[in-house]
Short mmCIF file of C-alpha atoms in Angstrom, two decimals:
data_model
loop_
_atom_site.label_atom_id
_atom_site.label_comp_id
_atom_site.label_asym_id
_atom_site.label_seq_id
_atom_site.Cartn_x
_atom_site.Cartn_y
_atom_site.Cartn_z
CA MET A 1 116.22 80.75 133.80
CA SER A 2 114.13 83.45 132.26
CA SER A 3 114.56 87.17 132.01
CA THR A 4 112.09 89.95 131.46
CA ALA A 5 112.95 92.81 129.18
CA THR A 6 111.90 96.28 130.24
CA ILE A 7 110.51 98.45 127.43
CA PRO A 8 111.49 102.10 127.94
CA ASN A 9 108.82 104.71 128.10
CA ARG A 10 109.30 106.48 124.75
CA GLU A 11 107.28 109.46 125.91
CA ILE A 12 109.83 110.15 128.71
CA SER A 13 113.10 108.81 127.37
CA SER A 14 112.90 110.01 123.79
CA PRO A 15 112.55 113.58 122.63
CA LYS A 16 109.71 114.49 120.37
CA PRO A 17 110.48 115.00 116.69
CA ASP A 18 111.86 118.37 115.72
CA ASN A 19 109.29 121.05 115.18
CA PRO A 20 109.26 123.04 111.97
CA PRO A 21 111.79 125.89 111.87
CA LEU A 22 110.74 128.99 113.74
CA ASN A 23 110.50 131.82 111.27
CA ASP A 24 110.82 134.78 113.62
CA LEU A 25 113.73 136.70 112.10
CA GLY A 26 111.58 139.75 111.31
CA ILE A 27 110.21 140.10 114.84
CA ARG A 28 113.68 139.68 116.32
CA LEU A 29 115.19 142.35 114.09
CA LEU A 30 112.43 144.71 115.16
CA LEU A 31 111.96 144.05 118.87
CA ILE A 32 115.48 143.25 120.13
CA PRO A 33 116.75 146.76 119.26
CA ALA A 34 113.47 148.28 120.47
CA PHE A 35 113.83 146.74 123.91
CA GLY A 36 117.57 147.52 123.90
CA ILE A 37 116.70 151.23 123.46
CA LEU A 38 113.45 151.67 125.40
CA ILE A 39 114.18 149.77 128.63
CA PRO A 40 117.50 151.59 129.41
CA HIS A 41 115.88 155.00 128.86
CA LEU A 42 112.89 154.11 131.08
CA THR A 43 114.67 152.51 134.02
CA GLY A 44 117.53 154.94 134.96
CA TYR A 45 120.11 152.64 133.35
CA PHE A 46 122.26 155.62 132.20
CA GLY A 47 122.46 157.24 135.60
CA PRO A 48 124.28 160.62 135.52
CA LEU A 49 125.62 160.20 131.97
CA ALA A 50 124.90 162.97 129.53
CA LEU A 51 122.90 162.06 126.50
CA PHE A 52 124.82 161.46 123.26
CA GLY A 53 128.21 161.34 124.93
CA PRO A 54 130.73 158.58 124.16
CA LYS A 55 129.72 156.47 127.18
CA TYR A 56 126.03 157.02 126.38
CA TRP A 57 126.55 155.35 122.98
CA ALA A 58 128.58 152.56 124.60
CA GLY A 59 125.80 152.06 127.16
CA LEU A 60 123.19 152.01 124.40
CA ALA A 61 125.18 149.37 122.53
CA TRP A 62 125.53 147.35 125.75
CA GLY A 63 121.78 147.62 126.35
CA ASN A 64 121.21 146.05 122.92
CA VAL A 65 123.68 143.25 123.84
CA ILE A 66 121.66 142.61 127.01
CA SER A 67 118.45 142.52 124.99
CA PHE A 68 120.02 140.16 122.41
CA THR A 69 121.40 137.83 125.08
CA ILE A 70 118.19 137.58 127.05
CA TRP A 71 116.00 137.12 123.97
CA HIS A 72 118.12 134.39 122.38
CA GLY A 73 118.76 132.62 125.67
CA ASN A 74 115.02 132.32 126.41
CA ARG A 75 114.36 131.46 122.79
CA TYR A 76 116.83 128.58 123.02
CA PHE A 77 115.17 127.22 126.20
CA LEU A 78 111.75 127.63 124.60
CA LEU A 79 112.65 125.58 121.51
CA ARG A 80 114.48 122.90 123.52
CA GLN A 81 111.61 122.25 125.89
CA ARG A 82 109.17 121.88 122.98
CA LYS A 83 110.96 118.64 122.08
CA TYR A 84 110.13 117.06 125.42
CA TYR A 85 106.88 118.66 126.68
CA ASP A 86 103.67 119.92 125.16
CA TRP A 87 100.66 121.73 126.55
CA PHE A 88 98.33 118.73 126.26
CA ARG A 89 100.35 115.97 127.90
CA HIS A 90 102.58 117.92 130.31
CA PRO A 91 100.98 121.33 130.96
CA LEU A 92 102.39 121.69 134.53
CA ARG A 93 105.85 120.65 133.50
CA LYS A 94 105.79 123.01 130.59
CA ILE A 95 104.70 125.99 132.72
CA THR A 96 107.38 125.14 135.28
CA VAL A 97 110.13 124.98 132.67
CA LEU A 98 109.01 128.24 131.02
CA ALA A 99 108.76 130.04 134.34
CA PHE A 100 112.18 128.73 135.45
CA ALA A 101 113.83 129.91 132.22
CA CYS A 102 112.00 133.24 132.36
CA VAL A 103 113.03 134.05 135.98
CA PHE A 104 116.18 132.08 136.77
CA TYR A 105 117.87 132.85 133.47
CA THR A 106 116.62 136.37 132.75
CA ALA A 107 117.11 137.83 136.25
CA PRO A 108 120.73 136.70 136.89
CA CYS A 109 121.73 137.52 133.32
CA THR A 110 120.28 141.06 133.56
CA VAL A 111 121.86 141.75 136.97
CA LEU A 112 125.35 140.50 135.98
CA MET A 113 125.38 142.35 132.65
CA MET A 114 124.23 145.62 134.32
CA LEU A 115 126.93 145.29 136.99
CA GLY A 116 129.42 144.95 134.13
CA TRP A 117 127.95 148.09 132.56
CA TYR A 118 128.30 150.09 135.79
CA ALA A 119 131.89 148.93 136.22
CA PHE A 120 132.66 150.19 132.72
CA ALA A 121 130.71 153.46 133.13
CA GLY A 122 132.72 154.32 136.27
CA PHE A 123 129.90 155.03 138.70
CA GLY A 124 128.54 152.79 141.46
CA PRO A 125 125.67 150.37 140.69
CA ASP A 126 122.19 151.84 140.98
CA TRP A 127 120.26 148.96 142.58
CA ALA A 128 116.95 150.64 142.07
CA ALA A 129 117.68 150.87 138.36
CA ILE A 130 118.91 147.27 138.34
CA ARG A 131 115.73 146.03 140.02
CA LEU A 132 113.55 148.00 137.67
CA THR A 133 115.44 146.88 134.58
CA THR A 134 115.35 143.24 135.70
CA LEU A 135 111.61 143.40 136.34
CA ALA A 136 111.03 145.05 132.97
CA CYS A 137 113.08 142.29 131.27
CA ILE A 138 111.14 139.52 133.03
CA ILE A 139 107.80 141.07 132.06
CA CYS A 140 108.92 141.47 128.43
CA VAL A 141 110.22 137.88 128.33
CA ALA A 142 106.95 136.56 129.76
CA PHE A 143 104.97 138.53 127.20
CA ILE A 144 107.11 137.45 124.23
CA THR A 145 107.05 133.81 125.43
CA HIS A 146 103.27 133.99 125.59
CA VAL A 147 103.18 135.29 122.00
CA TYR A 148 105.53 132.57 120.81
CA GLU A 149 103.50 129.81 122.43
CA THR A 150 100.17 131.21 121.23
CA VAL A 151 101.40 131.36 117.62
CA PHE A 152 102.88 127.91 118.03
CA LEU A 153 99.60 126.41 119.31
CA ILE A 154 97.65 128.06 116.52
CA ARG A 155 99.96 126.60 113.92
CA GLN A 156 99.96 123.25 115.66
CA ARG A 157 96.16 123.22 115.59
CA GLU A 158 96.19 124.09 111.86
CA ASP A 159 98.67 121.27 111.21
CA ASP A 160 96.54 118.87 113.24
CA MET A 161 93.44 119.86 111.31
CA ILE A 162 95.29 119.32 107.99
CA ALA A 163 96.54 115.94 109.24
CA VAL A 164 93.04 114.90 110.29
CA GLU A 165 91.69 116.02 106.94
CA ARG A 166 94.35 113.99 105.13
CA LEU A 167 93.57 110.95 107.26
CA GLU A 168 89.85 111.37 106.56
CA THR A 169 90.54 111.67 102.85
CA ALA A 170 92.70 108.56 102.93
CA ARG A 171 90.02 106.69 104.88
CA THR A 172 87.35 107.75 102.45
CA GLN A 173 89.49 106.75 99.48
CA ALA A 174 90.19 103.38 101.08
CA GLU A 175 86.46 102.81 101.63
CA LEU A 176 85.74 103.83 98.06
CA ASP A 177 88.44 101.47 96.72
CA ALA A 178 86.95 98.64 98.82
CA LEU A 179 83.47 99.37 97.45
CA LYS A 180 84.77 99.49 93.93
CA ALA A 181 86.46 96.14 94.44
CA GLN A 182 83.04 94.65 95.25
CA VAL A 183 81.45 95.81 92.00
CA ALA A 184 83.20 93.49 89.54
CA PRO A 185 82.92 90.32 91.67
CA HIS A 186 79.22 91.09 92.32
CA PHE A 187 78.52 91.49 88.59
CA LEU A 188 80.57 88.43 87.73
CA PHE A 189 78.77 86.35 90.34
CA ASN A 190 75.36 87.14 88.86
CA SER A 191 76.51 86.87 85.25
CA LEU A 192 77.91 83.40 85.87
CA ASN A 193 74.54 82.38 87.29
CA THR A 194 72.93 83.62 84.09
CA LEU A 195 75.53 81.89 81.91
CA ALA A 196 75.01 78.62 83.84
CA TRP A 197 71.25 78.83 83.19
CA LEU A 198 71.78 79.49 79.44
CA ILE A 199 74.24 76.66 79.08
CA GLU A 200 71.60 74.30 80.46
CA HIS A 201 68.64 75.65 78.61
CA SER A 202 69.95 77.33 75.47
CA PRO A 203 73.57 76.54 74.47
CA GLY A 204 73.42 78.78 71.37
CA LYS A 205 72.43 81.81 73.37
CA ALA A 206 75.07 80.93 75.99
CA LEU A 207 77.74 81.39 73.31
CA ALA A 208 76.40 84.81 72.28
CA PHE A 209 76.01 85.76 75.94
CA ASN A 210 79.64 84.86 76.62
CA GLN A 211 80.82 87.00 73.71
CA ASN A 212 78.81 90.01 74.82
CA LEU A 213 79.83 89.48 78.40
CA ALA A 214 83.48 90.03 77.45
CA ASP A 215 82.67 93.54 76.14
CA VAL A 216 80.58 94.38 79.19
CA TYR A 217 83.21 93.12 81.65
CA ARG A 218 85.85 95.15 79.86
CA TYR A 219 83.93 98.31 80.63
CA ILE A 220 83.64 97.30 84.25
CA LEU A 221 87.40 96.79 84.61
CA VAL A 222 88.16 100.16 83.01
CA SER A 223 85.51 102.17 84.86
CA ARG A 224 86.53 100.76 88.27
CA ARG A 225 89.55 103.11 88.20
CA ARG A 226 87.23 106.14 88.04
CA GLU A 227 84.99 107.61 90.72
CA LEU A 228 82.57 109.15 88.20
CA VAL A 229 81.81 108.46 84.53
CA PRO A 230 79.79 110.47 82.00
CA LEU A 231 76.17 109.39 81.70
CA GLU A 232 76.92 108.77 78.02
CA ASP A 233 79.34 105.95 78.87
CA GLU A 234 77.01 104.49 81.49
CA TRP A 235 74.11 104.65 79.06
CA ILE A 236 75.98 102.70 76.35
CA PHE A 237 76.98 100.12 78.96
CA LEU A 238 73.38 99.85 80.19
CA GLY A 239 72.25 99.14 76.64
CA GLN A 240 74.87 96.36 76.31
CA TYR A 241 73.71 94.87 79.59
CA CYS A 242 70.07 94.99 78.53
CA ASP A 243 71.06 93.06 75.38
CA LEU A 244 72.58 90.36 77.60
CA LEU A 245 69.37 90.11 79.55
CA ARG A 246 67.27 89.86 76.37
CA LEU A 247 69.36 86.86 75.33
CA ARG A 248 68.10 85.02 78.36
CA PHE A 249 64.62 86.37 78.96
CA GLU A 250 63.64 87.35 75.42
CA GLU A 251 60.26 89.15 75.46
CA ASN A 252 59.77 88.67 79.13
CA LEU A 253 61.73 91.87 79.83
CA ILE A 254 60.61 95.22 78.51
CA PHE A 255 62.95 98.18 78.83
CA ASP A 256 61.64 101.75 78.60
CA LEU A 257 64.81 103.90 78.40
CA ALA A 258 64.35 107.66 78.08
CA ASP A 259 66.62 109.67 75.82
CA PRO A 260 69.30 111.41 77.92
CA GLY A 261 69.79 114.16 75.32
CA ASP A 262 72.42 116.72 76.30
CA ARG A 263 72.56 115.23 79.79
CA ALA A 264 74.72 112.45 78.37
CA ARG A 265 77.85 114.65 78.44
CA ARG A 266 76.95 116.96 81.36
CA TRP A 267 75.85 114.42 83.95
CA TYR A 268 78.28 112.22 85.87
CA LEU A 269 77.50 109.34 88.17
CA PRO A 270 79.33 106.38 89.79
CA PRO A 271 80.14 103.71 87.22
CA ILE A 272 77.92 100.63 86.90
CA SER A 273 75.15 102.31 88.91
CA LEU A 274 72.25 101.70 86.51
CA GLN A 275 73.27 98.10 85.80
CA VAL A 276 73.11 97.34 89.52
CA LEU A 277 69.53 98.62 89.69
CA VAL A 278 68.33 96.79 86.59
CA GLU A 279 69.98 93.58 87.80
CA ASN A 280 68.29 94.01 91.19
CA ALA A 281 64.87 94.39 89.52
CA VAL A 282 65.32 91.39 87.27
CA LYS A 283 66.56 89.13 90.06
CA HIS A 284 63.79 89.84 92.63
CA ASN A 285 60.67 90.08 90.50
CA GLU A 286 58.46 87.75 88.47
CA HIS A 287 58.45 88.01 84.68
CA PRO A 288 57.25 89.48 82.36
CA LEU A 289 58.64 92.67 83.82
CA ARG A 290 58.80 96.26 82.66
CA ILE A 291 61.73 98.41 83.72
CA ARG A 292 61.70 102.15 83.14
CA VAL A 293 64.71 104.53 83.32
CA TRP A 294 64.24 108.33 83.16
CA PHE A 295 65.59 111.60 84.48
CA GLU A 296 64.25 114.13 86.99
CA ASP A 297 65.50 116.66 89.52
CA GLY A 298 69.19 115.98 88.94
CA CYS A 299 68.79 112.23 89.35
CA VAL A 300 68.54 109.13 87.20
CA ALA A 301 65.47 107.13 88.25
CA VAL A 302 65.07 103.39 87.71
CA GLU A 303 61.56 102.00 88.27
CA ASN A 304 60.21 98.50 87.95
CA GLU A 305 56.93 96.78 88.52
CA LYS A 306 56.87 95.23 91.98
CA ARG A 307 56.03 91.55 91.57
CA LEU A 308 58.29 89.88 94.09
CA ARG A 309 59.27 86.30 93.54
CA LYS A 310 58.42 83.67 96.09
CA SER A 311 61.84 82.09 95.61
CA VAL A 312 64.79 84.35 94.80
CA GLU A 313 68.06 83.33 93.21
CA PRO A 314 71.11 83.20 95.52
CA SER A 315 72.52 86.65 96.03
CA ALA A 316 75.43 88.28 97.84
CA ARG A 317 72.97 91.06 98.81
CA THR A 318 75.50 93.84 98.33
CA GLY A 319 74.12 95.64 95.25
CA LEU A 320 71.95 98.47 96.66
CA ARG A 321 73.98 98.85 99.86
CA THR A 322 77.22 99.13 97.93
CA LEU A 323 75.74 101.60 95.45
CA ASN A 324 74.39 103.75 98.30
CA ASP A 325 77.80 103.80 100.00
CA ARG A 326 79.62 104.68 96.77
CA CYS A 327 77.22 107.58 96.07
CA ARG A 328 77.67 108.94 99.61
CA LEU A 329 81.44 108.84 99.39
CA VAL A 330 81.71 110.38 95.89
CA LEU A 331 78.70 112.67 95.67
CA GLY A 332 77.97 113.41 99.32
CA ARG A 333 74.45 111.91 99.26
CA GLY A 334 73.07 108.42 98.84
CA ILE A 335 70.44 106.91 96.63
CA GLU A 336 66.71 107.42 97.27
CA VAL A 337 64.62 104.24 97.53
CA MET A 338 60.83 104.40 97.20
CA ASP A 339 59.22 101.04 97.95
CA GLU A 340 55.55 101.52 97.08
CA PRO A 341 52.72 99.12 96.42
CA GLY A 342 53.03 97.89 92.84
CA ARG A 343 56.33 99.57 92.05
CA PHE A 344 59.90 99.98 93.26
CA THR A 345 61.90 103.09 92.37
CA VAL A 346 65.51 104.08 93.04
CA ARG A 347 66.88 107.55 92.27
CA VAL A 348 70.64 107.85 91.73
CA PRO A 349 72.11 111.32 92.30
CA VAL A 350 74.47 112.77 89.72
CA GLN A 351 77.07 115.50 89.45
CA ILE A 352 76.25 118.07 86.77
CA ALA A 353 79.16 119.70 84.96
#
């Protein structure tokens, strides 16, 4: 025998989380006494009573009690219904609840409290004054409720925008972390290919390559924690990487590296950017090969002779794509690739301090 469990509808059966506290003390201290004074004087509430007599002051105090009771009663209903309904999912229900509280709480409360006032004052109830006072209270409640809900929706929209911005920041950071995680494996993959070639063809150089590789890989592990690094650090690392390549290719690789000058400390770029471009050039072109690195228009440019190999070493094919994504996430713009006859150039954007 089997049974089927029924999952309750959380939207209907469970109230929404509490909203932030309503900070309206100032407006209550101002408007409750204002309505308690103005409405009685404008609606004939005092009847034949002389101004500033004992019963006048008692009536004025009672008018403020009416104002206080109506305001806080409607305020209570307003805050309670926010836990169960909102304007986007239940607009008709929300309007119905607000209208019900505005009319069917405010009107009876006003009538009963005014009848109590007339009984105390000692003259018969003035139904014209009661109707006018009740109508004035309903209009005031409707207006104040509208103000409350407008302010609430504005703040809710601001909170939603902040939440969306935080989610977007978290998403961007997650993407950046994922791209960073690709950098070290990608470099290690290609370095191991190089080391395997040296072990087979030049064991002595393989030992030197392995020792230098440890220093280079140490920089990669440290720089992965940072979104940007000074050009100075990246330039030193690029020199170390070029030394590794010279161990394998000797005179078949020619590096033309411009002097960064004072840019070294003022320019910042994603770590391991230049190594990726040099590695890409070496892997996809015939040797001998000249690689040039220079600076222009707020970018670091890496250019190589275009002499594509007929057979290319195995590659994960993530270098340029990953670098472009990293630049877009950190700097707001990607790399520029210029694939021209005879040469291939990539410009890496930087942030200038």
